[in-house]
PDB file of C-alpha atoms in Angstrom:
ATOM      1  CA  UNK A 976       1.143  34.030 -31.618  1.00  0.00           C
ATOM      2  CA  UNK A 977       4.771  34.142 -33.441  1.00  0.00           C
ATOM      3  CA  UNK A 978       7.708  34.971 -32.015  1.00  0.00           C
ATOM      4  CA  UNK A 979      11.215  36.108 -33.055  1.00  0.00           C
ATOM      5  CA  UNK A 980      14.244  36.151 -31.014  1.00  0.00           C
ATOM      6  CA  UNK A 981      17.800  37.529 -31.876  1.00  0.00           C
ATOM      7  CA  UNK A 982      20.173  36.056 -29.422  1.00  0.00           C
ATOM      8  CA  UNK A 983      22.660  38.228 -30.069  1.00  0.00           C
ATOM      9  CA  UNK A 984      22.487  41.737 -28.728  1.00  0.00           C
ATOM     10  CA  UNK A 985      25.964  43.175 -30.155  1.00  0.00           C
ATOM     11  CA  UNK A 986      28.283  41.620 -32.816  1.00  0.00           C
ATOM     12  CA  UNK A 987      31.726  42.926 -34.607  1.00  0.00           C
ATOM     13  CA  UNK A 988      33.413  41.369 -37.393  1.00  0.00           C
ATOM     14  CA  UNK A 989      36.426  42.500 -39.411  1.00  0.00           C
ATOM     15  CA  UNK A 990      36.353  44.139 -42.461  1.00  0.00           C
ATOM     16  CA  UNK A 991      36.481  41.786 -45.268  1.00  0.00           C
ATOM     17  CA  UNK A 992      35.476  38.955 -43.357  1.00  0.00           C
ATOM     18  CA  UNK A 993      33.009  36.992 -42.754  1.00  0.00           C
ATOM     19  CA  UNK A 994      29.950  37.065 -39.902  1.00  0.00           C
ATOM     20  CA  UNK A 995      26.812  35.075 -39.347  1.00  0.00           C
ATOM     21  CA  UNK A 996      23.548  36.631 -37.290  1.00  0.00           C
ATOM     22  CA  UNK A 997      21.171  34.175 -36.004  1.00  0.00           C
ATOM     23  CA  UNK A 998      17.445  34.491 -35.693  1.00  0.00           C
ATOM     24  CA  UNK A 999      15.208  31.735 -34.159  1.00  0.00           C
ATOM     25  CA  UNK A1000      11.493  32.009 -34.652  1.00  0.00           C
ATOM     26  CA  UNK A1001       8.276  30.206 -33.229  1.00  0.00           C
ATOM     27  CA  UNK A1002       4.825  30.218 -35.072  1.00  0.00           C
ATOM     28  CA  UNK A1003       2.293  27.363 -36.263  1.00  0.00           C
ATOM     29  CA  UNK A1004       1.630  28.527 -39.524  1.00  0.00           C
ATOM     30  CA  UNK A1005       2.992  26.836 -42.538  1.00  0.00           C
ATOM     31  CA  UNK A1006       3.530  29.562 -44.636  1.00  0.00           C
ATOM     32  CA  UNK A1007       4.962  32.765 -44.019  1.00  0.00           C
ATOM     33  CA  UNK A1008       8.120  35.029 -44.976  1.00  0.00           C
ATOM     34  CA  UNK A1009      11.009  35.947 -43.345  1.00  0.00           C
ATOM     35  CA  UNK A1010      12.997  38.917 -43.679  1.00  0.00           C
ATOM     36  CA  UNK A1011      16.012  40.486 -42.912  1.00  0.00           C
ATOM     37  CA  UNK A1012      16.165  44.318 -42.200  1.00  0.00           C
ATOM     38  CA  UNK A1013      19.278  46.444 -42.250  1.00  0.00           C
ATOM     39  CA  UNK A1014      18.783  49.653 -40.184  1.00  0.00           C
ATOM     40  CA  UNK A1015      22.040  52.031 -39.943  1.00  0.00           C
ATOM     41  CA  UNK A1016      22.446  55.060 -37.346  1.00  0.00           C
ATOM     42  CA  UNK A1017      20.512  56.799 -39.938  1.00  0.00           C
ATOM     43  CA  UNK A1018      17.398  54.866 -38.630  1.00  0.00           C
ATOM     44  CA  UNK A1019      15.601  54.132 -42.364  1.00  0.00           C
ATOM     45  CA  UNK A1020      15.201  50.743 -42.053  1.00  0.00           C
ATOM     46  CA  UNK A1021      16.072  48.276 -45.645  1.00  0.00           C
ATOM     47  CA  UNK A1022      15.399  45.548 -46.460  1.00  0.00           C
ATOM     48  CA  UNK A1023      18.293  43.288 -46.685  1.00  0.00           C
ATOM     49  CA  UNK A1024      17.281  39.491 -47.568  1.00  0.00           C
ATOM     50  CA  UNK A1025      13.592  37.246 -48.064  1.00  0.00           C
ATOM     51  CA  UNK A1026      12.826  34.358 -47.968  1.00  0.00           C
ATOM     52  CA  UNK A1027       9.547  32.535 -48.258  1.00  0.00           C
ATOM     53  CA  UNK A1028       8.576  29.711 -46.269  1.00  0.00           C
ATOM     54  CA  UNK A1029       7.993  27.120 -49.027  1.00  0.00           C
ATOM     55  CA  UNK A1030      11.169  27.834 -51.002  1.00  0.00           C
ATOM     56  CA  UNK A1031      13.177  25.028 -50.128  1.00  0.00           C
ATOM     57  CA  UNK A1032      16.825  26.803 -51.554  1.00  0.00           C
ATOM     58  CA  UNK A1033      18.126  29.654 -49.220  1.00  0.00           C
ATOM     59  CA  UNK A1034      18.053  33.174 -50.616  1.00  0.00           C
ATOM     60  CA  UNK A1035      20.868  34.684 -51.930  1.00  0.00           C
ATOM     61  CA  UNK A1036      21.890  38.537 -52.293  1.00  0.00           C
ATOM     62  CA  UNK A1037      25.149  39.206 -53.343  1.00  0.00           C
ATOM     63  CA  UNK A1038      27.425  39.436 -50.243  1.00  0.00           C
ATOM     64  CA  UNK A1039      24.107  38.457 -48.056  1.00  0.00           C
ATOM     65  CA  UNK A1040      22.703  34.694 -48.319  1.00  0.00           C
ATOM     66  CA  UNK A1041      20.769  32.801 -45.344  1.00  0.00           C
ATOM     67  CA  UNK A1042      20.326  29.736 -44.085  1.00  0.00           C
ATOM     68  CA  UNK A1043      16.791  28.655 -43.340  1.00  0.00           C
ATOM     69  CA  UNK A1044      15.878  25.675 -41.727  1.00  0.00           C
ATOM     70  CA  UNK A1045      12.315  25.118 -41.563  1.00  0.00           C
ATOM     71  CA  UNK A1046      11.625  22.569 -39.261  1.00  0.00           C
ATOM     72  CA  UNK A1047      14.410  23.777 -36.659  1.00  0.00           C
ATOM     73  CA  UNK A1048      12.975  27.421 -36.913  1.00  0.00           C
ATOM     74  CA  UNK A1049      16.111  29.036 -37.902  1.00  0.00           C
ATOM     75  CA  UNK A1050      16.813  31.789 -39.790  1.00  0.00           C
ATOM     76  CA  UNK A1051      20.754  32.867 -40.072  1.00  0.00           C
ATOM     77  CA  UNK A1052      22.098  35.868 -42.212  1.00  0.00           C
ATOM     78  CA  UNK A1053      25.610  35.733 -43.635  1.00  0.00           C
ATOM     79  CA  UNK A1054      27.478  38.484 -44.043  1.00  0.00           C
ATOM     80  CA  UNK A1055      30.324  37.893 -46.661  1.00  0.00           C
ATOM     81  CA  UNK A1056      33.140  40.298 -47.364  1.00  0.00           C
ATOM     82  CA  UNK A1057      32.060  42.755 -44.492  1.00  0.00           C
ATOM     83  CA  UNK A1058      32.199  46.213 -45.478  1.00  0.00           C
ATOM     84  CA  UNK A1059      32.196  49.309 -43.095  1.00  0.00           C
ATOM     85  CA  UNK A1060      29.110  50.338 -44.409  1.00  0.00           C
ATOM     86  CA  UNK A1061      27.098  46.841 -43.192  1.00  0.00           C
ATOM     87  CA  UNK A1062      27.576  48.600 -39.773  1.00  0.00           C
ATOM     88  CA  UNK A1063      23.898  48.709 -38.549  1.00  0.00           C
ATOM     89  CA  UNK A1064      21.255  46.862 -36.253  1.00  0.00           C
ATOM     90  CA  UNK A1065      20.074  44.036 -37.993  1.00  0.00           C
ATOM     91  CA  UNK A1066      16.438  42.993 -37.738  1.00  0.00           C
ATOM     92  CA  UNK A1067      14.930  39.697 -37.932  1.00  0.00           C
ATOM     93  CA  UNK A1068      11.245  39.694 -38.904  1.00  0.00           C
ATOM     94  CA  UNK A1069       8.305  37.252 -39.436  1.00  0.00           C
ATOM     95  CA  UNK A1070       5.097  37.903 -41.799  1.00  0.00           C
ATOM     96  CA  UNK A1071       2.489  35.338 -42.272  1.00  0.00           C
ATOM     97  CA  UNK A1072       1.004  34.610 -45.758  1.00  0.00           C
ATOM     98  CA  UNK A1073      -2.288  34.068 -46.540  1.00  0.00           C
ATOM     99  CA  UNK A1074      -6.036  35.523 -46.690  1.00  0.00           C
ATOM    100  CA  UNK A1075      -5.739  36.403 -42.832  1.00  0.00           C
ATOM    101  CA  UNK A1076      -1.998  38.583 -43.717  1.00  0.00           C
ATOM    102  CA  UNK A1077      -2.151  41.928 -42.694  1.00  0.00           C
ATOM    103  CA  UNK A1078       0.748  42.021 -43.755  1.00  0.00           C
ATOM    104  CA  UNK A1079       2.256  42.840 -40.292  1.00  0.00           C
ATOM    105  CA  UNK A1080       6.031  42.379 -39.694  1.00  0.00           C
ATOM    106  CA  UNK A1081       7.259  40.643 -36.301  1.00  0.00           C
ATOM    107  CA  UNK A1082      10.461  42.029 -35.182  1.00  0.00           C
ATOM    108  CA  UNK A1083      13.070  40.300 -33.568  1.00  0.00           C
ATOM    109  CA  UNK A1084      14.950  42.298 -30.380  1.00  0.00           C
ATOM    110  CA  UNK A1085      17.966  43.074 -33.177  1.00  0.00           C
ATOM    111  CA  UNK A1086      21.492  42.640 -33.469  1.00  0.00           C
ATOM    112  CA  UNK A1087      23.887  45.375 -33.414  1.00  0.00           C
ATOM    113  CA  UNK A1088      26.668  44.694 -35.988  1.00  0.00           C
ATOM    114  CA  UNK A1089      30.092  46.801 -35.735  1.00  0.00           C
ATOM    115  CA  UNK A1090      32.477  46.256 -39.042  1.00  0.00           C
ATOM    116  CA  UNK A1091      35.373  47.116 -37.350  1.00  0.00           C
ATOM    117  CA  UNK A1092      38.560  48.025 -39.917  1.00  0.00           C
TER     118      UNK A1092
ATOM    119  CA  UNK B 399      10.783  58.467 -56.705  1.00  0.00           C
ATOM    120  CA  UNK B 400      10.581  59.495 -53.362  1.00  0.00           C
ATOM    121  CA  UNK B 401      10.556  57.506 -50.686  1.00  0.00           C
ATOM    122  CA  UNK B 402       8.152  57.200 -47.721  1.00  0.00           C
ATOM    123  CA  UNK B 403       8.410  60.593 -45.597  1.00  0.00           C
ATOM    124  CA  UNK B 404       7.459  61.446 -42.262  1.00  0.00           C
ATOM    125  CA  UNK B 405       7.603  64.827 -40.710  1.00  0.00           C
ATOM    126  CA  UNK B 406       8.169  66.020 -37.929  1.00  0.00           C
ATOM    127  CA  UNK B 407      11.479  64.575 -37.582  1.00  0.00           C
ATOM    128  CA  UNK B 408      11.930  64.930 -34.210  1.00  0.00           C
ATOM    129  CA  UNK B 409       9.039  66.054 -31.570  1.00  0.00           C
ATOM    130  CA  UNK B 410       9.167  67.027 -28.080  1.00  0.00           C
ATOM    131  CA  UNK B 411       6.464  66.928 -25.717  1.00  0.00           C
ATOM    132  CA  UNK B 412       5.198  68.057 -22.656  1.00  0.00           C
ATOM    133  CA  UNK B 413       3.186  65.361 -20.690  1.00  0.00           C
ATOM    134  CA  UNK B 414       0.027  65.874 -21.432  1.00  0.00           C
ATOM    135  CA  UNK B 415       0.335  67.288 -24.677  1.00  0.00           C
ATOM    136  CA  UNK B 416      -1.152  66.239 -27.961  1.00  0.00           C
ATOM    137  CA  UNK B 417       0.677  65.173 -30.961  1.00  0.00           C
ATOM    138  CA  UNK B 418      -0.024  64.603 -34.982  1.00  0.00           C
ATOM    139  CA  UNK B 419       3.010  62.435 -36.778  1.00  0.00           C
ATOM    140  CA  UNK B 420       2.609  62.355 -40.226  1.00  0.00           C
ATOM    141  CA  UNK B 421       3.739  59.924 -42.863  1.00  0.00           C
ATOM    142  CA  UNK B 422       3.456  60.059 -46.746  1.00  0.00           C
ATOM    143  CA  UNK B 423       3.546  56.431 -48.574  1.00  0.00           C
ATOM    144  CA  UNK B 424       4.989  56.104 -51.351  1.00  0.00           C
ATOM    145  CA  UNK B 425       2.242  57.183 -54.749  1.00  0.00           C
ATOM    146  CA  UNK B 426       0.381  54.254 -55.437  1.00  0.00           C
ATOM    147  CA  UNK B 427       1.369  52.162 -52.560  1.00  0.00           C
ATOM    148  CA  UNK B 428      -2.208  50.500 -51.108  1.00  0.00           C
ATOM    149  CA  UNK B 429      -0.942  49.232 -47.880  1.00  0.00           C
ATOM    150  CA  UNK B 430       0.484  51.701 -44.952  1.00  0.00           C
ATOM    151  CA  UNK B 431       1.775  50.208 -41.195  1.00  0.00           C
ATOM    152  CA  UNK B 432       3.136  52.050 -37.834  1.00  0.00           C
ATOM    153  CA  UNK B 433       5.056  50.471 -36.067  1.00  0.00           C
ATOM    154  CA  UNK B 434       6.363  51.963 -32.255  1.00  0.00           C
ATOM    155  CA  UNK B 435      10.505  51.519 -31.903  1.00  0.00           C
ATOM    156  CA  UNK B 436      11.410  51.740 -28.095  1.00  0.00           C
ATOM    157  CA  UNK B 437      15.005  52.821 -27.646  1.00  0.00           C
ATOM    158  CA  UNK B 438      17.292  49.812 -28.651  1.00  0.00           C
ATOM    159  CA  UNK B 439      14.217  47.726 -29.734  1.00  0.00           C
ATOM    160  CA  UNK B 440      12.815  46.147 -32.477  1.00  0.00           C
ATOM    161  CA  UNK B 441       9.919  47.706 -34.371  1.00  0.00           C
ATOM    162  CA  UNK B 442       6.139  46.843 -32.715  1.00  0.00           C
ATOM    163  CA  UNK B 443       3.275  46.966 -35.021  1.00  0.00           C
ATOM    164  CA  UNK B 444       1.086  49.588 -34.289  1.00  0.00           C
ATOM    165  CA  UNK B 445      -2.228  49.437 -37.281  1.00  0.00           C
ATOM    166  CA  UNK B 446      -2.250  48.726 -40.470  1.00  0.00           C
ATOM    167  CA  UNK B 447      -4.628  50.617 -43.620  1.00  0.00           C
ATOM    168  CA  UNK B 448      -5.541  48.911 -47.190  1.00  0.00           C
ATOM    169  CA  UNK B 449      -6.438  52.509 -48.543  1.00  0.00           C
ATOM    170  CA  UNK B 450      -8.777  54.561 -46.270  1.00  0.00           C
ATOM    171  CA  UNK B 451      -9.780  51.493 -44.370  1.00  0.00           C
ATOM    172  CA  UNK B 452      -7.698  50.535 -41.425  1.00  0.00           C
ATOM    173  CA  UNK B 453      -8.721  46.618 -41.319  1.00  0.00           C
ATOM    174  CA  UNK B 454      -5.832  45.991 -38.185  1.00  0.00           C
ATOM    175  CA  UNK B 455      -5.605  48.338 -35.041  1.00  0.00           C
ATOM    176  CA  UNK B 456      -4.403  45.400 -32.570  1.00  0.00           C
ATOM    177  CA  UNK B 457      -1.436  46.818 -32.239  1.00  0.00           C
ATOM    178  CA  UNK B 458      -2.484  50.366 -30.466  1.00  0.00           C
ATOM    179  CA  UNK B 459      -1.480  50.480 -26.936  1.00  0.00           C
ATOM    180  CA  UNK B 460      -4.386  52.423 -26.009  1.00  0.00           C
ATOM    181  CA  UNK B 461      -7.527  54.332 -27.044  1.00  0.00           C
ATOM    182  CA  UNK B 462      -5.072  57.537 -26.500  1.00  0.00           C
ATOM    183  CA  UNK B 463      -3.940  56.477 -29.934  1.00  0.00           C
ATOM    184  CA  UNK B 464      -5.826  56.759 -33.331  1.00  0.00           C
ATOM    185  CA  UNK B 465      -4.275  57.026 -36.576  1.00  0.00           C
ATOM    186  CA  UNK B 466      -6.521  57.624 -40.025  1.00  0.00           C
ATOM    187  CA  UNK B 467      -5.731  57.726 -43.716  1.00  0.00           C
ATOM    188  CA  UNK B 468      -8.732  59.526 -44.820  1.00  0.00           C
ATOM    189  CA  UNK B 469      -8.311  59.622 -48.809  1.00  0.00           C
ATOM    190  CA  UNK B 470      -6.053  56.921 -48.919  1.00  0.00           C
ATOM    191  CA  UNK B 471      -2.854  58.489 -49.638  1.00  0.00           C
ATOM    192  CA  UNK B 472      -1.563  60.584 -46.529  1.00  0.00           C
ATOM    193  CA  UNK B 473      -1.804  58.983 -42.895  1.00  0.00           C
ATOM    194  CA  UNK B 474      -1.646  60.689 -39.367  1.00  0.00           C
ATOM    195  CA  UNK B 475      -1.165  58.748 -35.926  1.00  0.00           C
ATOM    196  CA  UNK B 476      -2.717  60.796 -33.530  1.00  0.00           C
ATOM    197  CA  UNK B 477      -1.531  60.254 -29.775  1.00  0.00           C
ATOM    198  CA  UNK B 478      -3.473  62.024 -26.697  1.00  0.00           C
ATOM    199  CA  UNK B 479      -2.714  63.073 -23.643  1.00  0.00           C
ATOM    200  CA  UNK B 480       0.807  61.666 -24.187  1.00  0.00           C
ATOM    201  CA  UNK B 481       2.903  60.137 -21.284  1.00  0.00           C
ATOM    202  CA  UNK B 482       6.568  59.361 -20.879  1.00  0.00           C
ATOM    203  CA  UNK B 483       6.251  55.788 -22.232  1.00  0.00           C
ATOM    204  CA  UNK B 484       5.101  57.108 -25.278  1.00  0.00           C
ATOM    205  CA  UNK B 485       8.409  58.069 -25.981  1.00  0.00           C
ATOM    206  CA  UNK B 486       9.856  56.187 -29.175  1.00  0.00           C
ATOM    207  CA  UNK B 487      10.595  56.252 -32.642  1.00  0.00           C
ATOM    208  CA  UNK B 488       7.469  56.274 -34.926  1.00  0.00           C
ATOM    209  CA  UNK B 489       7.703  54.247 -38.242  1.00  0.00           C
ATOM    210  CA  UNK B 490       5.377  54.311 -41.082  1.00  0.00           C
ATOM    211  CA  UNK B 491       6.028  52.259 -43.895  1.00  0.00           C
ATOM    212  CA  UNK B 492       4.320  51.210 -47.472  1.00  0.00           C
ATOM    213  CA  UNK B 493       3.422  48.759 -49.589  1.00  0.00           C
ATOM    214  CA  UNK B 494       1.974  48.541 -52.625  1.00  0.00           C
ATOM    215  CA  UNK B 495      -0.215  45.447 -52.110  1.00  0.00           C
ATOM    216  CA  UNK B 496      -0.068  42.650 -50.356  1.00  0.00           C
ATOM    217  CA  UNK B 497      -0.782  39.714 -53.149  1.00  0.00           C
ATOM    218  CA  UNK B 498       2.075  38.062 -55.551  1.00  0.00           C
ATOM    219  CA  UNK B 499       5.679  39.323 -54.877  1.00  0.00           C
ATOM    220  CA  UNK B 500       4.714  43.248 -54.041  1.00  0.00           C
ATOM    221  CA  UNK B 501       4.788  42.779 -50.454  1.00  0.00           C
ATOM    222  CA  UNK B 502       7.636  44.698 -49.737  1.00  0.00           C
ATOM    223  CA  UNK B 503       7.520  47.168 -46.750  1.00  0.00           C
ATOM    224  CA  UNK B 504       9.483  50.613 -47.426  1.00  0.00           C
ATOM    225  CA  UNK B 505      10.041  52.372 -44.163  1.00  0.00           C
ATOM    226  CA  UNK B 506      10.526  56.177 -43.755  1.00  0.00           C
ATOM    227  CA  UNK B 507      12.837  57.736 -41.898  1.00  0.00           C
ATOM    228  CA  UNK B 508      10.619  57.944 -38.559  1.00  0.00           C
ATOM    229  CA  UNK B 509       9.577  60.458 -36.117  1.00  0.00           C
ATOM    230  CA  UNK B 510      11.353  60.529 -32.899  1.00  0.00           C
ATOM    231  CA  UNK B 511       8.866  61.361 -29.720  1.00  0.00           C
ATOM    232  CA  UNK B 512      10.010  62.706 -26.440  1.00  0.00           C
ATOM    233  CA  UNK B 513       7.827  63.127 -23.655  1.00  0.00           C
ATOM    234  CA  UNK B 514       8.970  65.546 -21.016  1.00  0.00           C
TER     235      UNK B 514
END
């Protein structure tokens, strides 16, 4: 069964600056996709950032880039340039690929971020 | 277009009770997923439908708990006899297939459950 685990319960950052949100994850499979999701007090849930598996180059979104590492499990979201709008719980979630995908998300516990100005 | 909507917002129930949460994909979207939020949590995966067929229920916490997406548009989570851990946020979300790049889930809003 996979796994994800957000470490981090609570975070806070200053505005304009920069914060990193870590994400470990355990599974066997060899391809898969991770995401991250952006939910603000609103509670619609976005998608933020993907990346799949067998990409070797980290994903990039403007102010939002990550840093996978495959064989340590890790997947990391950078927040550049925070803005008081990136307040929100951030998800980290886990899909597997393949003819057996449901296409099922696995949610990490979340991190709540707080852009403070 | 519109997004994924679910109605009610917000539903209170006695213990007990019986409750209908509805959730409209977005048009043309084949793939639709609940998913139970506990307070402070992340998102569970509840079932999962490829049109009218629901090909994953693992996720239901109990046969009190049935969801259906009859014409393969519109879907409905049904929950029995509800109890007080059935309180949570209820997300749908859509997708509009699962092959290539259009794997994307769009979530809706959610329906909030309280059971008294």
């Amino acid at each position: 069964a996979q796994t994800v685990t957000q470490s981090q319960p609570e975070m806070s950052v200053q505005e304009a600056e920069t914060v990193t949100l870590s994400c470990t994850y355990d599974t066997s499979e060899n391809n898969y996709y991770l995401f991250w999701y952006k939910q603000p007090p609103s509670r619609q849930m976005i998608l933020v950032i993907r990346q799949e598996a067998y990409k070797q180059q980290n994903a990039t979104e403007n102010r939002f880039s990550v840093n996978f590492q495959k064989a340590a499990k890790s997947f990391s979201l950078k927040i550049s340039d925070s803005q008081l709008g990136d307040t929100a719980m951030y998800f980290c979630a886990f899909m597997k690929h393949g003819s057996s995908n449901t296409g099922k998300l696995i949610f990490g516990q979340g991190t709540t971020l707080q852009v403070k100005p | 277009g519109a997004g994924v909507s679910q109605s009610p917002r917000y539903k209170v129930a006695k213990r007990g009770q019986d409750v209908a949460l509805r959730c409209d994909p977005i048009s043309g979207h084949v793939s639709l997923f609940w998913y139970q939020q506990a307070l402070g949590q992340g998102p569970e995966f509840l079932t999962y439908f490829q049109n009218e067929a629901q090909l994953d229920k693992s996720g239901l916490p109990s046969d009190r708990f049935f969801a259906e997406r009859p014409e393969g548009s519109v879907s409905t989570l049904k929950i029995q006899r509800t109890q007080q851990e059935d309180s949570a946020v209820y997300l749908c979300a859509s997708s509009l297939q699962l092959q290539g790049t259009n794997y994307e889930q769009y979530f809706g809003p959610g329906t909030r459950l309280t059971v008294t």
